[in-house]
Amino acid sequence: MPIKYILVNGMEQPSQPIYDPYTYRKEIATLGYWDGLVHLVNCILGGGILSGPYGFKRVGWVVGLLVSAIVMMLIVYSFRLLVKCINEICRRRRVPYMQFGKAMMECVIEGPSWMQRYKKSASIYVSSFLVIFHFGVGIMYIELATESVKDIIIYWLGYIDYKLVMLFLAPFLIAITMIKKLKSLVPVSVVSNITVLISIAMIAYYMIADTTRPFSELLMFNELTYIPLYIGLVLLSNSSLGVLLAIEAEMKDPARYLGPFGCLNVGMSLLYVLFALFSMCGYWCYGDITFFYVIDNIPEEEVVPNVSKIFHALAIFFTYPLQIYPVVSIIWTHRMAALFPPEAQPIFETSFRVMIVAITMFASLTIPHFDIIISLISSVCLCVLGISLPGIMDMCLRYPNNYGPCHIAQVRDIFLICFGVTACLAGIVNAGVSIYYRYTGEVRV
């Protein structure tokens, strides 16, 4: 194989034969196209869609459609850039795969000398906030599932204690958490996708059947000053960065994950269509009285919201193991497992997984208003991790003078950094407003 030349600190130098990380991932590559798509839809199609109608009410339906499309395209673009940066640093270091935190550290090493002193801090920041976020999502999912089951039991049978419901769910959560491979979780994600789609379809059908408002009454443009907060709402409704990276790492054919009709593009397109249609239906039905969660507009005595809660609870339950997968991967697989002899690893891994379920359950019982807290955590870490850091990684890998004509790549990277920070601040403001409404008892309208 002929010797290739690569850029090292801005100068062409002879390299070894080009290394392709994908060629050496055969041991962990187990997911086919449909497996990856099922997991991707499962991790991005969450409860955030219920806030879509409220967002349309605040900014207007035309602005809502345009902004959500732009934001979702930006999410896809940033993630593609992130994957390319990780693969490029893997190629330079001649390793099959790096976790996000490790890749961030190695990219910083490739950058300017003043940044290199922060290489360990960058790695710790990325890994820590990925763990904190997905741990938080696990806590929130347990809280939502328990609350939904409790509401269902109260509606059909009568009073039941919240702690008793959680105790009932515990063995089932532990059992489903014992599924260790993404490939084995595919049937679980299929069930989750079906149940969440049924839940959304039931609510949408109820809203459409109840709509008597002329479409002409809907505002095309409304509070344009709310756009930054609306961007934060869209970002937080479909962000699951750790799971997206894990899926990409285990694809048999990574080109089918990031290709034009790959899992990422198809999954995000499906999410946009569902988000747009559901948001339009909710806004059309309730107009100016649309609440932050549109399901709150439906009277509690109606059968539809209570039946939809059954499917919603099932969807959340079956998504739980996928959301804590990055936690297990970062803490156990890449750190703690090496501390134990191979023959003892299975029993310690089982104990670790049980401990995760126990901690998330305990936290959901003891931490008040955790939905707002996870929104705040998401704003601080995901907007920066998913949008700003890919820009920083790309700038470091292109340093010092490989930014293209007119430094176009550098301009793009700076835009991503600024956009991520702005979305982060918008999310923090949104969380602060939510805290205000929660403690004052006012309804957010």
Short mmCIF file of C-alpha atoms in Angstrom, two decimals:
data_model
loop_
_atom_site.label_atom_id
_atom_site.label_comp_id
_atom_site.label_asym_id
_atom_site.label_seq_id
_atom_site.Cartn_x
_atom_site.Cartn_y
_atom_site.Cartn_z
CA MET A 1 0.00 0.00 0.00
CA PRO A 2 1.48 3.40 -0.94
CA ILE A 3 2.51 5.86 1.73
CA LYS A 4 -0.01 8.67 2.25
CA TYR A 5 0.62 12.19 3.47
CA ILE A 6 -1.32 13.86 6.27
CA LEU A 7 -1.33 17.29 7.87
CA VAL A 8 0.52 17.44 11.18
CA ASN A 9 0.58 20.92 12.74
CA GLY A 10 -0.08 22.42 9.34
CA MET A 11 2.73 20.59 7.51
CA GLU A 12 2.55 17.62 5.17
CA GLN A 13 4.41 14.64 6.59
CA PRO A 14 4.60 11.03 5.43
CA SER A 15 2.29 8.73 7.35
CA GLN A 16 1.72 5.03 7.68
CA PRO A 17 -0.90 3.44 5.40
CA ILE A 18 -4.28 5.07 6.09
CA TYR A 19 -6.01 3.46 9.06
CA ASP A 20 -9.76 2.86 8.87
CA PRO A 21 -11.28 2.53 12.38
CA TYR A 22 -14.46 0.91 11.05
CA THR A 23 -12.46 -2.05 9.72
CA TYR A 24 -11.40 -2.97 13.25
CA ARG A 25 -14.78 -2.68 14.97
CA LYS A 26 -16.00 -6.14 14.01
CA GLU A 27 -15.99 -7.40 17.60
CA ILE A 28 -18.51 -4.84 18.86
CA ALA A 29 -20.44 -4.27 15.61
CA THR A 30 -23.72 -6.16 16.04
CA LEU A 31 -26.50 -3.78 14.95
CA GLY A 32 -28.07 -3.87 11.51
CA TYR A 33 -29.85 -0.96 9.84
CA TRP A 34 -33.30 -1.66 11.29
CA ASP A 35 -31.86 -2.40 14.73
CA GLY A 36 -30.16 0.99 14.78
CA LEU A 37 -33.26 2.78 13.50
CA VAL A 38 -35.50 1.18 16.13
CA HIS A 39 -33.12 2.19 18.93
CA LEU A 40 -32.68 5.69 17.56
CA VAL A 41 -36.42 6.36 17.34
CA ASN A 42 -36.88 4.97 20.83
CA CYS A 43 -34.29 7.26 22.40
CA ILE A 44 -35.38 10.51 20.67
CA LEU A 45 -39.17 10.09 20.72
CA GLY A 46 -39.95 11.08 24.28
CA GLY A 47 -42.36 13.14 26.32
CA GLY A 48 -40.97 16.42 24.98
CA ILE A 49 -43.37 16.20 22.06
CA LEU A 50 -46.22 17.00 24.49
CA SER A 51 -44.82 20.55 24.80
CA GLY A 52 -44.84 21.14 21.04
CA PRO A 53 -48.34 22.71 20.88
CA TYR A 54 -47.39 25.17 23.62
CA GLY A 55 -44.33 26.18 21.62
CA PHE A 56 -46.46 26.74 18.51
CA LYS A 57 -48.81 28.92 20.55
CA ARG A 58 -45.96 31.11 21.76
CA VAL A 59 -44.07 31.63 18.47
CA GLY A 60 -46.78 30.98 15.86
CA TRP A 61 -47.23 27.85 13.76
CA VAL A 62 -45.16 29.03 10.76
CA VAL A 63 -42.23 30.02 12.97
CA GLY A 64 -42.66 26.79 14.93
CA LEU A 65 -42.43 24.66 11.80
CA LEU A 66 -39.42 26.54 10.44
CA VAL A 67 -37.46 26.79 13.68
CA SER A 68 -38.01 23.14 14.65
CA ALA A 69 -36.87 22.06 11.16
CA ILE A 70 -33.74 24.22 11.38
CA VAL A 71 -32.90 23.05 14.90
CA MET A 72 -33.35 19.37 14.06
CA MET A 73 -31.18 19.74 10.96
CA LEU A 74 -28.57 21.44 13.13
CA ILE A 75 -28.73 18.55 15.61
CA VAL A 76 -28.13 16.09 12.78
CA TYR A 77 -25.32 18.20 11.33
CA SER A 78 -23.59 18.61 14.71
CA PHE A 79 -23.84 14.90 15.47
CA ARG A 80 -22.42 13.99 12.07
CA LEU A 81 -19.53 16.39 12.71
CA LEU A 82 -18.99 14.84 16.14
CA VAL A 83 -18.82 11.33 14.71
CA LYS A 84 -16.43 12.46 11.98
CA CYS A 85 -14.17 14.07 14.59
CA ILE A 86 -14.16 10.93 16.73
CA ASN A 87 -13.35 8.77 13.71
CA GLU A 88 -10.60 11.16 12.60
CA ILE A 89 -8.88 11.12 15.98
CA CYS A 90 -9.26 7.32 16.04
CA ARG A 91 -7.56 7.22 12.64
CA ARG A 92 -4.71 9.41 13.84
CA ARG A 93 -4.25 7.35 17.01
CA ARG A 94 -4.82 4.07 15.10
CA VAL A 95 -7.47 2.69 17.46
CA PRO A 96 -10.90 1.25 16.48
CA TYR A 97 -12.99 3.42 18.81
CA MET A 98 -12.79 6.08 21.50
CA GLN A 99 -15.43 7.16 23.93
CA PHE A 100 -16.53 10.78 23.65
CA GLY A 101 -14.53 11.91 26.69
CA LYS A 102 -11.30 10.27 25.53
CA ALA A 103 -11.79 11.61 21.99
CA MET A 104 -12.32 15.12 23.35
CA MET A 105 -9.05 14.94 25.27
CA GLU A 106 -7.11 13.70 22.24
CA CYS A 107 -8.61 16.43 20.03
CA VAL A 108 -7.58 19.11 22.53
CA ILE A 109 -4.04 17.72 22.38
CA GLU A 110 -4.11 18.34 18.61
CA GLY A 111 -5.12 21.97 19.15
CA PRO A 112 -3.26 25.12 20.25
CA SER A 113 -0.76 24.82 23.09
CA TRP A 114 -2.84 27.00 25.43
CA MET A 115 -5.74 24.53 25.18
CA GLN A 116 -3.66 21.44 25.88
CA ARG A 117 -3.44 22.22 29.59
CA TYR A 118 -7.22 21.59 29.76
CA LYS A 119 -7.14 18.16 28.09
CA LYS A 120 -7.90 16.16 31.24
CA SER A 121 -10.55 18.62 32.37
CA ALA A 122 -12.24 18.34 28.96
CA SER A 123 -12.36 14.55 29.20
CA ILE A 124 -13.72 14.61 32.75
CA TYR A 125 -16.34 17.22 31.82
CA VAL A 126 -17.66 15.22 28.86
CA SER A 127 -17.79 11.85 30.63
CA SER A 128 -19.20 13.27 33.86
CA PHE A 129 -22.01 15.21 32.26
CA LEU A 130 -22.97 12.33 29.98
CA VAL A 131 -23.26 10.11 33.06
CA ILE A 132 -25.12 12.76 35.07
CA PHE A 133 -27.56 13.43 32.25
CA HIS A 134 -28.41 9.81 31.47
CA PHE A 135 -28.56 8.97 35.16
CA GLY A 136 -30.98 11.87 35.51
CA VAL A 137 -33.07 10.64 32.59
CA GLY A 138 -33.27 7.24 34.28
CA ILE A 139 -34.51 8.90 37.48
CA MET A 140 -37.06 10.96 35.57
CA TYR A 141 -38.29 7.92 33.64
CA ILE A 142 -38.86 5.98 36.86
CA GLU A 143 -40.72 8.96 38.31
CA LEU A 144 -42.90 9.36 35.21
CA ALA A 145 -43.65 5.64 34.93
CA THR A 146 -44.54 5.39 38.61
CA GLU A 147 -46.72 8.51 38.49
CA SER A 148 -48.53 7.27 35.37
CA VAL A 149 -49.23 3.85 36.90
CA LYS A 150 -50.41 5.53 40.10
CA ASP A 151 -52.81 7.80 38.17
CA ILE A 152 -54.16 4.82 36.24
CA ILE A 153 -54.80 2.82 39.41
CA ILE A 154 -56.45 5.80 41.12
CA TYR A 155 -58.71 6.40 38.10
CA TRP A 156 -59.85 2.79 37.79
CA LEU A 157 -59.59 1.39 41.33
CA GLY A 158 -58.98 4.08 43.93
CA TYR A 159 -56.15 5.40 46.10
CA ILE A 160 -52.71 3.78 46.17
CA ASP A 161 -49.44 4.98 47.67
CA TYR A 162 -46.69 6.21 45.33
CA LYS A 163 -44.01 4.17 47.13
CA LEU A 164 -46.07 0.99 46.82
CA VAL A 165 -46.32 1.46 43.05
CA MET A 166 -42.54 1.93 42.81
CA LEU A 167 -41.95 -1.17 44.92
CA PHE A 168 -44.20 -3.11 42.53
CA LEU A 169 -42.21 -1.88 39.51
CA ALA A 170 -38.78 -2.56 41.05
CA PRO A 171 -38.36 -6.26 40.13
CA PHE A 172 -39.49 -5.62 36.56
CA LEU A 173 -37.04 -2.73 36.17
CA ILE A 174 -34.20 -4.83 37.58
CA ALA A 175 -35.06 -7.68 35.22
CA ILE A 176 -35.13 -5.49 32.11
CA THR A 177 -31.91 -3.74 33.16
CA MET A 178 -30.10 -7.09 33.08
CA ILE A 179 -30.24 -7.02 29.26
CA LYS A 180 -26.64 -6.07 28.51
CA LYS A 181 -26.35 -5.82 24.72
CA LEU A 182 -27.91 -3.25 22.41
CA LYS A 183 -28.71 -6.07 19.99
CA SER A 184 -30.71 -7.86 22.68
CA LEU A 185 -32.57 -4.64 23.52
CA VAL A 186 -34.01 -4.31 20.00
CA PRO A 187 -37.31 -6.14 20.81
CA VAL A 188 -37.68 -3.96 23.91
CA SER A 189 -37.27 -0.81 21.80
CA VAL A 190 -39.82 -2.13 19.28
CA VAL A 191 -42.42 -2.49 22.05
CA SER A 192 -41.54 0.96 23.41
CA ASN A 193 -41.93 2.59 19.99
CA ILE A 194 -45.29 0.92 19.39
CA THR A 195 -46.68 1.95 22.78
CA VAL A 196 -45.52 5.58 22.56
CA LEU A 197 -46.95 5.92 19.04
CA ILE A 198 -50.28 4.52 20.24
CA SER A 199 -50.28 7.00 23.14
CA ILE A 200 -49.52 9.96 20.86
CA ALA A 201 -52.08 8.80 18.28
CA MET A 202 -54.82 8.54 20.92
CA ILE A 203 -54.18 12.06 22.21
CA ALA A 204 -53.96 13.45 18.66
CA TYR A 205 -57.23 11.74 17.65
CA TYR A 206 -58.98 13.18 20.71
CA MET A 207 -57.72 16.67 19.88
CA ILE A 208 -58.71 16.43 16.20
CA ALA A 209 -62.19 15.14 17.07
CA ASP A 210 -62.60 18.00 19.57
CA THR A 211 -61.45 20.74 17.18
CA THR A 212 -64.07 23.34 16.25
CA ARG A 213 -61.74 26.32 15.91
CA PRO A 214 -61.30 27.81 12.39
CA PHE A 215 -57.74 27.34 11.18
CA SER A 216 -57.62 31.01 10.21
CA GLU A 217 -57.64 31.96 13.91
CA LEU A 218 -54.22 30.39 14.45
CA LEU A 219 -51.36 32.87 14.54
CA MET A 220 -48.63 32.34 11.95
CA PHE A 221 -46.25 34.64 13.86
CA ASN A 222 -46.52 35.51 17.53
CA GLU A 223 -43.92 36.20 20.24
CA LEU A 224 -40.67 36.20 18.29
CA THR A 225 -38.80 36.98 21.51
CA TYR A 226 -39.75 33.47 22.69
CA ILE A 227 -37.76 31.85 19.85
CA PRO A 228 -34.62 31.21 21.99
CA LEU A 229 -36.73 29.40 24.60
CA TYR A 230 -38.54 27.50 21.84
CA ILE A 231 -35.16 26.39 20.47
CA GLY A 232 -34.29 25.07 23.92
CA LEU A 233 -37.62 23.23 24.06
CA VAL A 234 -36.99 21.53 20.70
CA LEU A 235 -33.41 20.64 21.64
CA LEU A 236 -34.36 19.10 24.95
CA SER A 237 -37.24 17.13 23.45
CA ASN A 238 -34.98 14.97 21.27
CA SER A 239 -31.52 14.93 22.81
CA SER A 240 -30.03 11.58 23.82
CA LEU A 241 -26.42 11.99 22.81
CA GLY A 242 -24.89 9.07 24.71
CA VAL A 243 -27.30 6.56 23.20
CA LEU A 244 -26.83 7.96 19.68
CA LEU A 245 -23.06 7.52 19.99
CA ALA A 246 -23.44 3.99 21.38
CA ILE A 247 -25.67 3.01 18.44
CA GLU A 248 -23.18 4.39 15.91
CA ALA A 249 -20.31 2.54 17.57
CA GLU A 250 -22.08 -0.82 17.26
CA MET A 251 -23.41 -0.53 13.70
CA LYS A 252 -22.22 -3.29 11.36
CA ASP A 253 -22.25 -0.82 8.48
CA PRO A 254 -21.67 2.72 9.86
CA ALA A 255 -22.31 4.20 6.41
CA ARG A 256 -25.95 3.15 6.79
CA TYR A 257 -26.15 5.11 10.02
CA LEU A 258 -24.92 8.45 8.67
CA GLY A 259 -25.75 8.04 4.97
CA PRO A 260 -28.40 10.09 3.10
CA PHE A 261 -31.06 7.50 3.97
CA GLY A 262 -29.30 6.27 7.08
CA CYS A 263 -30.77 5.70 10.52
CA LEU A 264 -29.98 9.22 11.73
CA ASN A 265 -31.62 11.09 8.85
CA VAL A 266 -34.65 8.79 8.68
CA GLY A 267 -35.18 8.79 12.45
CA MET A 268 -34.90 12.56 12.79
CA SER A 269 -37.17 13.10 9.77
CA LEU A 270 -39.79 10.85 11.36
CA LEU A 271 -39.45 12.76 14.62
CA TYR A 272 -39.91 16.10 12.83
CA VAL A 273 -43.06 14.92 11.03
CA LEU A 274 -44.59 13.61 14.27
CA PHE A 275 -43.53 16.71 16.21
CA ALA A 276 -44.96 19.07 13.57
CA LEU A 277 -48.27 17.22 13.13
CA PHE A 278 -48.84 16.73 16.86
CA SER A 279 -47.92 20.35 17.66
CA MET A 280 -50.23 21.64 14.94
CA CYS A 281 -53.12 19.46 16.14
CA GLY A 282 -52.71 20.60 19.74
CA TYR A 283 -52.45 24.28 18.88
CA TRP A 284 -55.38 24.06 16.45
CA CYS A 285 -57.56 22.42 19.10
CA TYR A 286 -56.77 24.60 22.12
CA GLY A 287 -55.39 27.83 20.63
CA ASP A 288 -54.53 30.47 23.21
CA ILE A 289 -55.42 28.21 26.15
CA THR A 290 -52.85 25.54 25.27
CA PHE A 291 -50.98 24.50 28.42
CA PHE A 292 -47.26 23.69 28.60
CA TYR A 293 -48.09 19.96 28.47
CA VAL A 294 -51.05 19.66 26.12
CA ILE A 295 -52.35 16.58 27.92
CA ASP A 296 -53.24 18.93 30.82
CA ASN A 297 -55.87 20.50 28.53
CA ILE A 298 -57.79 17.22 28.39
CA PRO A 299 -60.24 16.83 31.33
CA GLU A 300 -59.00 14.24 33.85
CA GLU A 301 -62.36 12.46 33.86
CA GLU A 302 -62.01 11.63 30.16
CA VAL A 303 -61.08 8.05 29.32
CA VAL A 304 -58.63 8.99 26.54
CA PRO A 305 -55.87 10.58 28.66
CA ASN A 306 -56.05 7.80 31.21
CA VAL A 307 -55.84 5.03 28.62
CA SER A 308 -53.03 6.88 26.83
CA LYS A 309 -51.18 7.00 30.15
CA ILE A 310 -51.12 3.20 30.17
CA PHE A 311 -49.27 3.13 26.86
CA HIS A 312 -47.11 6.09 27.88
CA ALA A 313 -46.08 4.30 31.09
CA LEU A 314 -45.19 1.16 29.11
CA ALA A 315 -43.14 3.22 26.64
CA ILE A 316 -41.20 4.89 29.45
CA PHE A 317 -40.65 1.57 31.20
CA PHE A 318 -39.22 -0.09 28.09
CA THR A 319 -37.01 2.92 27.28
CA TYR A 320 -35.34 2.90 30.72
CA PRO A 321 -32.61 0.30 29.95
CA LEU A 322 -31.65 2.12 26.75
CA GLN A 323 -31.26 5.47 28.55
CA ILE A 324 -28.98 4.04 31.26
CA TYR A 325 -26.90 2.11 28.72
CA PRO A 326 -24.33 4.97 28.46
CA VAL A 327 -24.02 5.02 32.27
CA VAL A 328 -23.11 1.33 32.34
CA SER A 329 -20.79 1.73 29.36
CA ILE A 330 -18.85 4.71 30.75
CA ILE A 331 -18.61 3.64 34.40
CA TRP A 332 -18.55 -0.16 34.26
CA THR A 333 -17.42 -1.32 30.82
CA HIS A 334 -14.62 1.21 30.33
CA ARG A 335 -13.52 1.74 33.94
CA MET A 336 -14.68 -0.55 36.73
CA ALA A 337 -14.65 -3.89 34.88
CA ALA A 338 -10.85 -3.89 34.64
CA LEU A 339 -10.62 -3.75 38.45
CA PHE A 340 -12.04 -7.28 38.82
CA PRO A 341 -10.80 -10.66 37.57
CA PRO A 342 -12.66 -11.94 34.47
CA GLU A 343 -14.39 -14.74 36.36
CA ALA A 344 -15.81 -12.28 38.93
CA GLN A 345 -16.95 -9.63 36.45
CA PRO A 346 -20.44 -11.07 35.73
CA ILE A 347 -21.51 -11.05 39.38
CA PHE A 348 -20.11 -7.57 39.99
CA GLU A 349 -21.72 -6.22 36.81
CA THR A 350 -25.08 -7.65 37.90
CA SER A 351 -24.66 -5.98 41.29
CA PHE A 352 -23.73 -2.71 39.59
CA ARG A 353 -26.87 -2.78 37.44
CA VAL A 354 -29.07 -3.52 40.47
CA MET A 355 -27.38 -0.63 42.27
CA ILE A 356 -28.20 1.74 39.39
CA VAL A 357 -31.89 0.83 39.60
CA ALA A 358 -31.84 1.24 43.39
CA ILE A 359 -30.14 4.64 43.22
CA THR A 360 -32.47 5.97 40.53
CA MET A 361 -35.49 4.81 42.53
CA PHE A 362 -34.19 6.33 45.75
CA ALA A 363 -33.42 9.61 43.99
CA SER A 364 -36.90 9.78 42.44
CA LEU A 365 -38.37 9.46 45.95
CA THR A 366 -36.13 12.02 47.64
CA ILE A 367 -35.42 14.75 45.04
CA PRO A 368 -38.36 17.16 44.57
CA HIS A 369 -39.29 18.60 41.16
CA PHE A 370 -36.74 16.45 39.37
CA ASP A 371 -38.32 17.13 35.97
CA ILE A 372 -37.14 20.74 36.25
CA ILE A 373 -33.72 19.70 37.54
CA ILE A 374 -33.13 17.36 34.60
CA SER A 375 -34.21 20.14 32.25
CA LEU A 376 -31.58 22.37 33.83
CA ILE A 377 -28.92 19.64 33.60
CA SER A 378 -29.84 19.04 29.98
CA SER A 379 -29.43 22.72 29.19
CA VAL A 380 -26.03 22.94 30.82
CA CYS A 381 -24.52 19.80 29.31
CA LEU A 382 -26.36 18.56 26.22
CA CYS A 383 -26.50 21.81 24.28
CA VAL A 384 -22.80 22.26 24.90
CA LEU A 385 -21.84 18.59 24.44
CA GLY A 386 -23.97 18.02 21.36
CA ILE A 387 -23.46 21.30 19.49
CA SER A 388 -20.60 23.40 20.87
CA LEU A 389 -18.00 20.69 21.54
CA PRO A 390 -18.11 19.19 18.02
CA GLY A 391 -17.17 22.68 16.79
CA ILE A 392 -14.26 22.85 19.26
CA MET A 393 -13.09 19.35 18.31
CA ASP A 394 -13.16 20.19 14.62
CA MET A 395 -11.21 23.42 15.16
CA CYS A 396 -8.55 21.52 17.09
CA LEU A 397 -8.23 18.81 14.45
CA ARG A 398 -7.88 21.45 11.70
CA TYR A 399 -5.37 23.54 13.66
CA PRO A 400 -3.43 25.60 12.67
CA ASN A 401 -4.25 26.34 9.03
CA ASN A 402 -6.51 23.64 7.60
CA TYR A 403 -9.78 25.61 7.78
CA GLY A 404 -10.47 25.81 4.07
CA PRO A 405 -11.02 28.83 1.82
CA CYS A 406 -11.71 32.05 3.76
CA HIS A 407 -11.56 29.99 6.96
CA ILE A 408 -15.08 28.74 6.22
CA ALA A 409 -14.73 25.73 8.52
CA GLN A 410 -13.59 27.94 11.39
CA VAL A 411 -16.56 30.28 10.88
CA ARG A 412 -18.90 27.27 10.96
CA ASP A 413 -17.29 25.93 14.13
CA ILE A 414 -17.55 29.30 15.88
CA PHE A 415 -21.24 29.47 14.92
CA LEU A 416 -21.86 26.02 16.43
CA ILE A 417 -20.06 27.01 19.62
CA CYS A 418 -22.08 30.22 19.99
CA PHE A 419 -25.39 28.53 19.11
CA GLY A 420 -24.83 25.77 21.67
CA VAL A 421 -24.02 28.27 24.42
CA THR A 422 -27.07 30.40 23.51
CA ALA A 423 -29.35 27.35 23.57
CA CYS A 424 -27.84 26.40 26.91
CA LEU A 425 -28.67 29.83 28.37
CA ALA A 426 -32.20 29.66 26.91
CA GLY A 427 -32.71 26.29 28.55
CA ILE A 428 -31.52 27.65 31.89
CA VAL A 429 -34.01 30.53 31.62
CA ASN A 430 -36.78 28.06 30.74
CA ALA A 431 -35.92 25.94 33.78
CA GLY A 432 -35.98 29.06 35.97
CA VAL A 433 -39.42 30.02 34.65
CA SER A 434 -40.65 26.47 35.32
CA ILE A 435 -39.39 26.67 38.90
CA TYR A 436 -41.27 29.95 39.36
CA TYR A 437 -44.56 28.47 38.14
CA ARG A 438 -44.06 25.33 40.21
CA TYR A 439 -43.55 27.18 43.48
CA THR A 440 -46.18 29.85 42.89
CA GLY A 441 -48.80 27.29 41.92
CA GLU A 442 -49.75 29.19 38.77
CA VAL A 443 -50.62 27.32 35.56
CA ARG A 444 -48.10 27.92 32.80
CA VAL A 445 -50.09 29.35 29.90
#
